[in-house]
């Protein structure tokens, strides 16, 4: 790992946004098929953590948000999600909580409680201390 | 009355009457010269004993024969206690520093104590005629000193500081004083912890810039060159040996070498612990994330087993399996919760229910209280773990921990060999 370097430049950001858009259409179709868990997995995969570009992060957030709000069975979703995605999901949960929007916060809080039970306080610590890979 | 008679059963009775836990009662009433000593032996197969010395302990170190302990009670003094028949008697108070003593180390062969403090100074104390006599070491620092460790041969010691430097101090016979040589390069922030490799030349450091670095501290006239050709020890002083390890994004603490010097372990503030095997030109690094609060310090109890201590107040055991993959194994005291511990947590959740009148709240609370009822020896963050076995031995059978709760606990692994498994 090369430390703080390696951030993507502006032109590459366009490529990332294009990728996110294709991801978003995939997620829409998954949601139509009532597969919200799959949708969330796709949304979390390939989250661009190393970009400084706010647009990429926001674009990915919109996609993740869409999938998050569609989840009804939280336990089942967490069962199906791999352990490596816990940290990223926690970061997005905090992003959701920071929006202050009532339905988003309700949903995020519910998922947060279950995720903390599973992943422990260490997961939250990793979100707080990681100032480089932000979402 | 309970305090004056130092009677344990009376103490517990009084605290029951008032309705607080015995430990909080001790902290409320306790004064600094009359320390309360409680030897509590819990289950027979998990042998640990602890003593509460003071309100809070910053750091501690043991004498060569393990009969005396030097500790800093979170002020500018160093207290030395001697144990005799399960009682601790305060023998000496070393008062020379102006600010908090952040590091103490006691050399086992030369019987010298080195102390470093936030007042940017360091003293080397020698026992002369029953009294500890200090010798000032001019570190040439413009910020606090944070940690100190004697080298394996005890001819040098390393001091990490907030001035982004590491001081390597050695004794100059001609002038009869300790000279400090600084490693000024490379660190971008405070150096939180230092650890000597068994070869007496390599030094590993961790820093609040998130990186762990290994340096050569070869000093002409003090160190002898290794006759093996191409040995890494022949590098210049202060030059980095290994590519610095940027595994962490957050502050790093508590670096230690394994008994052979082949593996390095250090912790990050993001609840992660990092292991680096085959430290050399092509190291094998692993990051292990764990569930609970971050660690502050680690200790290798064997080549493949590490104990970590930190904010969770309970030592954690990590081990490498046969393929070399490190992972979290268990908490050291993990068994059925002590009855007192369980009642504490249920009392808490009962109170919680009365307050909020919901049954949902209790389940969440019980889950978070479970870490407290897990055989709790320490009630607050453990910030230091020190080996009680001979320096350089391949296995550590006993170690001690000290923390912000003012307790020192000694853990005995004699009876735990089977439970710990073949890696121990």
Coordinates of C-alpha atoms in Angstrom, one line a residue, chain B:
Chain B
X1 CA -13.2 1.7 59.9
X2 CA -13.1 -0.8 57.0
X3 CA -10.2 1.1 55.5
X4 CA -8.2 1.3 58.8
X5 CA -8.6 -2.4 59.6
X6 CA -7.9 -3.3 56.0
X7 CA -10.4 -6.0 56.5
X8 CA -11.8 -7.3 53.3
X9 CA -15.0 -8.8 54.5
X10 CA -15.9 -5.7 56.3
X11 CA -15.2 -3.7 53.2
X12 CA -17.5 -5.8 51.1
X13 CA -20.2 -5.6 53.8
X14 CA -20.1 -1.8 53.9
X15 CA -20.2 -1.5 50.2
X16 CA -23.2 -3.8 50.0
X17 CA -25.0 -1.6 52.6
X18 CA -24.4 1.5 50.5
X19 CA -25.3 -0.3 47.4
X20 CA -22.1 0.4 45.3
X21 CA -19.6 -2.1 44.1
X22 CA -16.6 -2.7 46.4
X23 CA -14.3 -1.4 43.8
X24 CA -16.0 2.0 43.4
X25 CA -16.1 2.3 47.2
X26 CA -12.3 1.8 47.3
X27 CA -11.8 4.5 44.7
X28 CA -14.0 6.9 46.5
X29 CA -12.6 6.6 50.0
X30 CA -9.0 5.6 49.2
X31 CA -6.2 8.0 49.9
X32 CA -2.8 7.9 48.4
X33 CA -0.7 6.8 51.4
X34 CA -2.9 4.1 52.7
X35 CA -3.3 1.8 49.7
X36 CA -5.9 -0.9 49.9
X37 CA -4.5 -4.3 49.1
X38 CA -6.8 -7.0 48.0
X39 CA -5.6 -10.3 46.9
X40 CA -8.4 -12.0 45.0
X41 CA -7.8 -15.5 43.8
X42 CA -10.5 -16.5 41.4
X43 CA -10.9 -19.9 39.9
X44 CA -8.1 -22.4 40.4
X45 CA -7.5 -23.2 36.8
X46 CA -7.3 -19.6 35.7
X47 CA -4.8 -18.3 38.1
X48 CA -4.7 -14.6 38.3
X49 CA -4.2 -12.2 41.2
X50 CA -4.5 -8.5 41.3
X51 CA -3.8 -5.7 43.6
X52 CA -5.1 -2.2 43.6
X53 CA -2.2 0.1 44.3
X54 CA -3.5 3.6 43.5
X55 CA -6.1 5.3 41.5
X56 CA -4.5 5.0 38.2
X57 CA -1.2 3.5 36.9
X58 CA 0.6 4.9 33.9
X59 CA 3.3 2.3 33.5
X60 CA 5.1 -0.3 35.6
X61 CA 8.3 -2.5 35.5
X62 CA 9.6 -5.4 37.6
X63 CA 12.9 -5.8 39.4
X64 CA 15.2 -8.6 38.2
X65 CA 14.1 -11.0 40.9
X66 CA 10.4 -10.0 40.5
X67 CA 10.0 -9.1 44.1
X68 CA 9.7 -5.4 43.5
X69 CA 7.6 -3.4 41.2
X70 CA 8.2 0.2 40.1
X71 CA 5.1 2.1 39.0
X72 CA 4.0 5.6 38.2
X73 CA 0.7 6.5 39.9
X74 CA -0.3 8.9 37.2
X75 CA 1.9 11.7 38.6
X76 CA 5.5 12.8 38.5
X77 CA 6.7 10.2 40.9
X78 CA 7.8 6.6 40.7
X79 CA 6.8 4.3 43.6
X80 CA 8.7 1.1 44.3
X81 CA 6.8 -1.5 46.2
X82 CA 8.2 -4.7 47.6
X83 CA 6.1 -7.8 48.2
X84 CA 6.4 -9.8 51.3
X85 CA 3.9 -12.5 52.3
X86 CA 1.2 -11.2 50.1
X87 CA 1.4 -7.7 51.4
X88 CA 2.9 -4.8 49.4
X89 CA 5.1 -2.3 51.2
X90 CA 6.2 0.9 49.6
X91 CA 9.9 1.1 49.8
X92 CA 11.0 4.1 47.7
X93 CA 9.5 7.1 46.1
X94 CA 11.6 8.4 43.3
X95 CA 10.9 12.1 42.8
X96 CA 12.9 13.9 40.2
X97 CA 10.6 14.5 37.3
X98 CA 8.4 17.6 37.0
X99 CA 5.7 16.0 35.0
X100 CA 4.1 12.6 34.5
X101 CA 6.4 9.7 34.1
X102 CA 5.4 8.1 30.9
X103 CA 7.8 5.2 30.8
X104 CA 9.7 3.0 33.2
X105 CA 12.0 0.1 32.4
X106 CA 14.1 -2.0 34.9
X107 CA 17.1 -3.8 33.5
X108 CA 17.4 -7.3 34.7
X109 CA 21.2 -7.8 34.6
X110 CA 22.5 -4.4 35.5
X111 CA 19.6 -3.6 37.9
X112 CA 19.2 0.0 36.7
X113 CA 15.9 1.8 36.3
X114 CA 15.4 4.2 33.5
X115 CA 12.5 6.7 33.6
X116 CA 11.3 9.1 31.0
X117 CA 8.7 11.9 31.5
X118 CA 6.7 14.5 29.7
X119 CA 9.2 17.0 31.1
X120 CA 11.5 16.0 28.2
X121 CA 14.0 14.4 30.6
X122 CA 15.2 11.0 31.4
X123 CA 16.9 9.6 34.5
X124 CA 18.9 6.4 35.0
X125 CA 18.6 5.3 38.6
X126 CA 21.2 3.0 40.3
X127 CA 20.9 1.4 43.7
X128 CA 23.7 2.7 45.9
X129 CA 23.7 1.8 49.5
X130 CA 20.0 1.1 49.6
X131 CA 19.0 4.4 48.0
X132 CA 18.2 5.0 44.3
X133 CA 20.5 7.6 42.9
X134 CA 19.5 9.4 39.7
X135 CA 21.7 10.4 36.8
X136 CA 20.2 12.9 34.4
X137 CA 20.4 11.9 30.7
X138 CA 20.2 14.9 28.4
X139 CA 18.0 13.7 25.6
X140 CA 18.0 16.9 23.7
X141 CA 14.2 16.8 23.2
X142 CA 11.9 19.7 22.8
X143 CA 8.8 17.7 23.4
X144 CA 7.6 15.0 25.8
X145 CA 9.2 11.6 26.0
X146 CA 6.6 8.9 25.7
X147 CA 8.1 5.5 26.0
X148 CA 11.4 3.8 26.9
X149 CA 13.0 0.4 26.7
X150 CA 16.4 -1.1 27.6
X151 CA 18.1 -3.0 24.8
X152 CA 18.6 -6.7 25.3
X153 CA 22.2 -6.3 26.2
X154 CA 21.3 -3.3 28.4
X155 CA 24.1 -1.1 27.0
X156 CA 21.6 1.1 25.3
X157 CA 18.0 2.3 25.7
X158 CA 15.6 3.8 23.3
X159 CA 13.2 6.7 24.0
X160 CA 10.2 7.6 21.8
X161 CA 9.1 11.2 21.9
X162 CA 6.5 13.6 20.8
X163 CA 9.2 15.5 19.0
X164 CA 8.9 12.9 16.1
X165 CA 12.3 11.5 17.1
X166 CA 13.7 8.5 18.8
X167 CA 16.7 8.9 21.2
X168 CA 19.2 6.0 21.5
X169 CA 21.2 6.5 24.6
X170 CA 24.4 4.7 25.4
X171 CA 26.9 5.0 28.2
X172 CA 30.2 6.8 27.6
X173 CA 32.8 5.4 30.0
X174 CA 35.4 8.3 29.6
X175 CA 33.0 11.0 30.6
X176 CA 30.8 8.9 32.9
X177 CA 27.6 9.9 31.4
X178 CA 24.8 8.8 29.1
X179 CA 24.9 10.2 25.6
X180 CA 21.8 10.5 23.4
X181 CA 21.9 10.0 19.7
X182 CA 18.7 11.0 17.8
X183 CA 17.0 9.4 14.9
X184 CA 15.5 12.6 13.4
X185 CA 14.4 11.4 10.0
X186 CA 11.3 9.7 8.9
X187 CA 8.7 10.0 11.7
X188 CA 5.9 12.3 10.8
X189 CA 4.4 12.4 14.2
X190 CA 4.8 11.3 17.9
X191 CA 6.5 8.0 18.5
X192 CA 4.3 6.0 20.8
X193 CA 6.2 2.8 21.3
X194 CA 9.6 1.3 20.7
X195 CA 10.8 -2.4 20.7
X196 CA 14.2 -3.9 20.5
X197 CA 15.0 -6.9 18.3
X198 CA 16.9 -9.6 20.1
X199 CA 20.1 -8.8 18.1
X200 CA 20.4 -5.5 20.1
X201 CA 20.7 -3.5 16.8
X202 CA 17.3 -3.3 15.2
X203 CA 14.6 -1.2 16.7
X204 CA 10.9 -1.1 15.7
X205 CA 8.9 2.0 16.4
X206 CA 5.2 2.9 16.1
X207 CA 3.9 6.4 15.7
X208 CA 0.7 8.4 15.6
X209 CA 1.3 8.8 11.9
X210 CA 0.0 5.3 11.5
X211 CA 3.2 3.6 10.5
X212 CA 5.6 1.1 12.0
X213 CA 9.2 1.4 11.1
X214 CA 12.3 -0.6 11.7
X215 CA 15.7 1.2 12.2
X216 CA 19.2 0.1 12.7
X217 CA 20.8 1.6 15.8
X218 CA 24.3 0.4 15.2
X219 CA 26.7 2.7 17.2
X220 CA 30.5 2.4 16.6
X221 CA 32.3 1.6 19.8
X222 CA 29.1 0.3 21.5
X223 CA 28.0 -2.4 19.2
X224 CA 30.1 -5.1 17.7
X225 CA 29.7 -5.9 14.0
X226 CA 28.1 -9.3 13.3
X227 CA 30.7 -11.5 11.7
X228 CA 28.1 -13.0 9.3
X229 CA 28.5 -11.4 5.9
X230 CA 25.6 -9.4 4.6
X231 CA 24.0 -9.2 8.0
X232 CA 21.4 -6.4 8.2
X233 CA 23.0 -5.0 11.3
X234 CA 25.8 -3.4 9.4
X235 CA 23.7 -0.6 8.2
X236 CA 24.3 3.0 9.2
X237 CA 22.7 4.3 12.3
X238 CA 19.2 5.7 11.8
X239 CA 18.8 4.2 8.3
X240 CA 15.6 2.4 7.7
X241 CA 16.0 -1.3 7.2
X242 CA 12.6 -2.4 6.0
X243 CA 10.0 -0.6 3.9
X244 CA 8.0 1.2 6.5
X245 CA 4.7 -0.6 7.2
X246 CA 1.7 1.5 6.3
X247 CA -0.9 -1.1 7.1
X248 CA -2.8 1.3 9.4
X249 CA -4.7 4.5 8.7
X250 CA -4.9 5.4 12.4
X251 CA -2.6 5.8 15.3
X252 CA -0.4 2.8 16.1
X253 CA 0.8 1.6 19.5
X254 CA 2.4 -1.3 21.2
X255 CA 4.9 -2.9 18.9
X256 CA 6.7 -6.0 20.0
X257 CA 9.1 -8.6 18.4
X258 CA 8.5 -12.3 18.7
X259 CA 11.1 -14.2 20.9
X260 CA 13.2 -15.1 17.8
X261 CA 12.9 -11.7 16.2
X262 CA 11.2 -13.2 13.1
X263 CA 7.8 -11.6 13.6
X264 CA 6.6 -8.2 14.5
X265 CA 3.2 -7.3 16.0
X266 CA 1.6 -3.9 16.5
X267 CA -1.8 -2.5 17.1
X268 CA -3.8 0.3 15.5
X269 CA -6.4 2.5 17.0
X270 CA -9.0 1.2 14.5
X271 CA -9.5 -2.0 16.4
X272 CA -6.9 -3.8 14.3
X273 CA -3.8 -5.7 15.0
X274 CA -1.0 -6.2 12.5
X275 CA 1.4 -9.1 12.2
X276 CA 4.5 -9.1 10.0
X277 CA 6.3 -12.4 9.5
X278 CA 9.7 -12.8 8.1
X279 CA 10.7 -9.2 8.8
X280 CA 13.3 -8.5 6.1
X281 CA 13.4 -7.7 2.4
X282 CA 10.1 -9.5 1.7
X283 CA 7.9 -9.4 4.7
X284 CA 4.5 -11.1 5.0
X285 CA 2.0 -8.6 6.6
X286 CA -1.4 -9.4 7.9
X287 CA -4.1 -7.2 9.2
X288 CA -6.6 -8.7 11.6
X289 CA -9.7 -6.8 12.4
X290 CA -11.5 -7.7 15.6
X291 CA -14.9 -7.1 17.2
X292 CA -14.2 -4.9 20.2
X293 CA -12.5 -1.8 21.4
X294 CA -8.9 -1.1 20.3
X295 CA -5.8 -2.5 22.0
X296 CA -3.0 -0.5 23.5
X297 CA -0.2 -3.0 24.0
X298 CA 0.8 -6.5 23.0
X299 CA 3.1 -9.3 24.2
X300 CA 4.4 -12.4 22.5
X301 CA 3.9 -15.4 24.8
X302 CA 5.4 -17.7 22.3
X303 CA 6.5 -17.6 18.7
X304 CA 3.0 -18.0 17.4
X305 CA 0.8 -16.5 20.2
X306 CA 0.2 -12.9 21.1
X307 CA -1.8 -11.4 24.0
X308 CA -3.3 -8.0 23.4
X309 CA -4.6 -5.6 26.0
X310 CA -6.5 -2.4 25.7
X311 CA -9.7 -0.5 26.2
X312 CA -11.8 -3.7 26.6
X313 CA -10.1 -4.3 30.0
X314 CA -9.7 -8.0 29.1
X315 CA -6.6 -9.5 27.5
X316 CA -7.2 -11.0 24.1
X317 CA -5.4 -14.0 22.7
X318 CA -4.3 -14.1 19.0
X319 CA -2.5 -17.0 17.4
X320 CA -1.1 -18.1 14.1
X321 CA -2.3 -21.4 12.7
X322 CA -0.2 -23.9 10.9
X323 CA -0.4 -22.1 7.6
X324 CA 0.7 -18.9 9.3
X325 CA -2.6 -17.0 9.3
X326 CA -3.1 -15.0 12.5
X327 CA -6.5 -14.6 14.0
X328 CA -8.3 -13.8 17.2
X329 CA -8.8 -16.9 19.4
X330 CA -10.5 -15.8 22.6
X331 CA -10.5 -13.6 25.6
X332 CA -8.1 -15.0 28.2
X333 CA -10.6 -15.3 31.0
X334 CA -13.4 -16.5 28.8
X335 CA -15.4 -19.1 30.7
X336 CA -18.8 -18.9 32.5
X337 CA -19.2 -15.4 33.9
X338 CA -18.4 -14.9 37.6
X339 CA -21.6 -14.9 39.6
X340 CA -20.8 -11.4 40.9
X341 CA -20.3 -10.2 37.3
X342 CA -23.5 -11.7 36.1
X343 CA -25.5 -10.1 38.9
X344 CA -23.9 -6.7 38.1
X345 CA -25.1 -6.9 34.6
X346 CA -28.6 -8.1 35.4
X347 CA -28.9 -5.3 38.1
X348 CA -28.0 -2.8 35.4
X349 CA -30.5 -4.1 32.9
X350 CA -33.2 -4.2 35.6
X351 CA -32.5 -0.6 36.4
X352 CA -32.6 0.1 32.7
X353 CA -36.0 -1.6 32.3
X354 CA -37.4 0.5 35.1
X355 CA -36.1 3.6 33.5
X356 CA -37.3 2.9 29.9
X357 CA -40.0 0.4 30.6
X358 CA -39.2 -1.6 27.5
X359 CA -38.0 -5.2 27.2
X360 CA -36.3 -4.5 23.9
X361 CA -33.7 -2.3 25.6
X362 CA -32.6 -5.0 28.0
X363 CA -31.5 -7.4 25.3
X364 CA -29.2 -4.8 23.7
X365 CA -27.8 -3.9 27.1
X366 CA -27.1 -7.4 28.1
X367 CA -25.1 -7.9 25.0
X368 CA -23.0 -4.9 25.7
X369 CA -22.6 -5.8 29.4
X370 CA -21.3 -9.2 28.5
X371 CA -17.8 -7.9 28.0
X372 CA -17.8 -6.6 31.6
X373 CA -19.1 -9.9 33.1
X374 CA -16.4 -11.8 31.2
X375 CA -14.2 -12.7 34.2
X376 CA -13.4 -9.0 34.8
X377 CA -10.1 -8.3 36.5
X378 CA -9.6 -4.8 35.3
X379 CA -12.4 -2.3 35.2
X380 CA -10.8 0.2 33.0
X381 CA -8.4 0.4 30.1
X382 CA -5.3 -1.7 30.4
X383 CA -2.4 0.3 29.0
X384 CA 0.6 -1.9 29.7
X385 CA 1.5 -5.6 29.6
X386 CA 4.9 -6.8 30.9
X387 CA 6.5 -10.2 30.7
X388 CA 7.5 -11.8 34.0
X389 CA 9.6 -14.5 32.4
X390 CA 13.3 -14.3 31.8
X391 CA 14.2 -12.0 28.9
X392 CA 14.8 -13.9 25.7
X393 CA 13.0 -17.0 26.7
X394 CA 10.9 -18.6 23.9
X395 CA 7.8 -18.8 26.0
X396 CA 6.2 -16.5 28.5
X397 CA 4.5 -18.3 31.4
X398 CA 3.6 -15.3 33.5
X399 CA 2.9 -11.7 32.7
X400 CA 1.5 -8.6 34.4
X401 CA -0.9 -6.0 33.2
X402 CA -1.5 -2.5 34.7
X403 CA -4.2 0.0 33.9
X404 CA -6.1 3.2 34.4
X405 CA -8.1 1.5 37.2
X406 CA -4.9 1.5 39.4
X407 CA -4.6 -2.3 39.5
X408 CA -1.7 -4.5 38.6
X409 CA -2.7 -8.1 37.8
X410 CA -0.4 -11.1 37.4
X411 CA -1.6 -13.8 35.0
X412 CA -0.2 -17.3 35.3
X413 CA -0.4 -19.4 32.2
X414 CA 0.9 -22.6 33.9
X415 CA -2.5 -24.2 34.0
X416 CA -3.7 -22.9 30.7
X417 CA -1.3 -24.7 28.4
X418 CA -3.9 -27.2 27.2
X419 CA -6.6 -24.6 26.6
X420 CA -4.3 -22.4 24.7
X421 CA -3.4 -25.2 22.3
X422 CA -0.3 -26.3 20.6
X423 CA 0.7 -22.9 19.3
X424 CA 1.7 -22.0 22.9

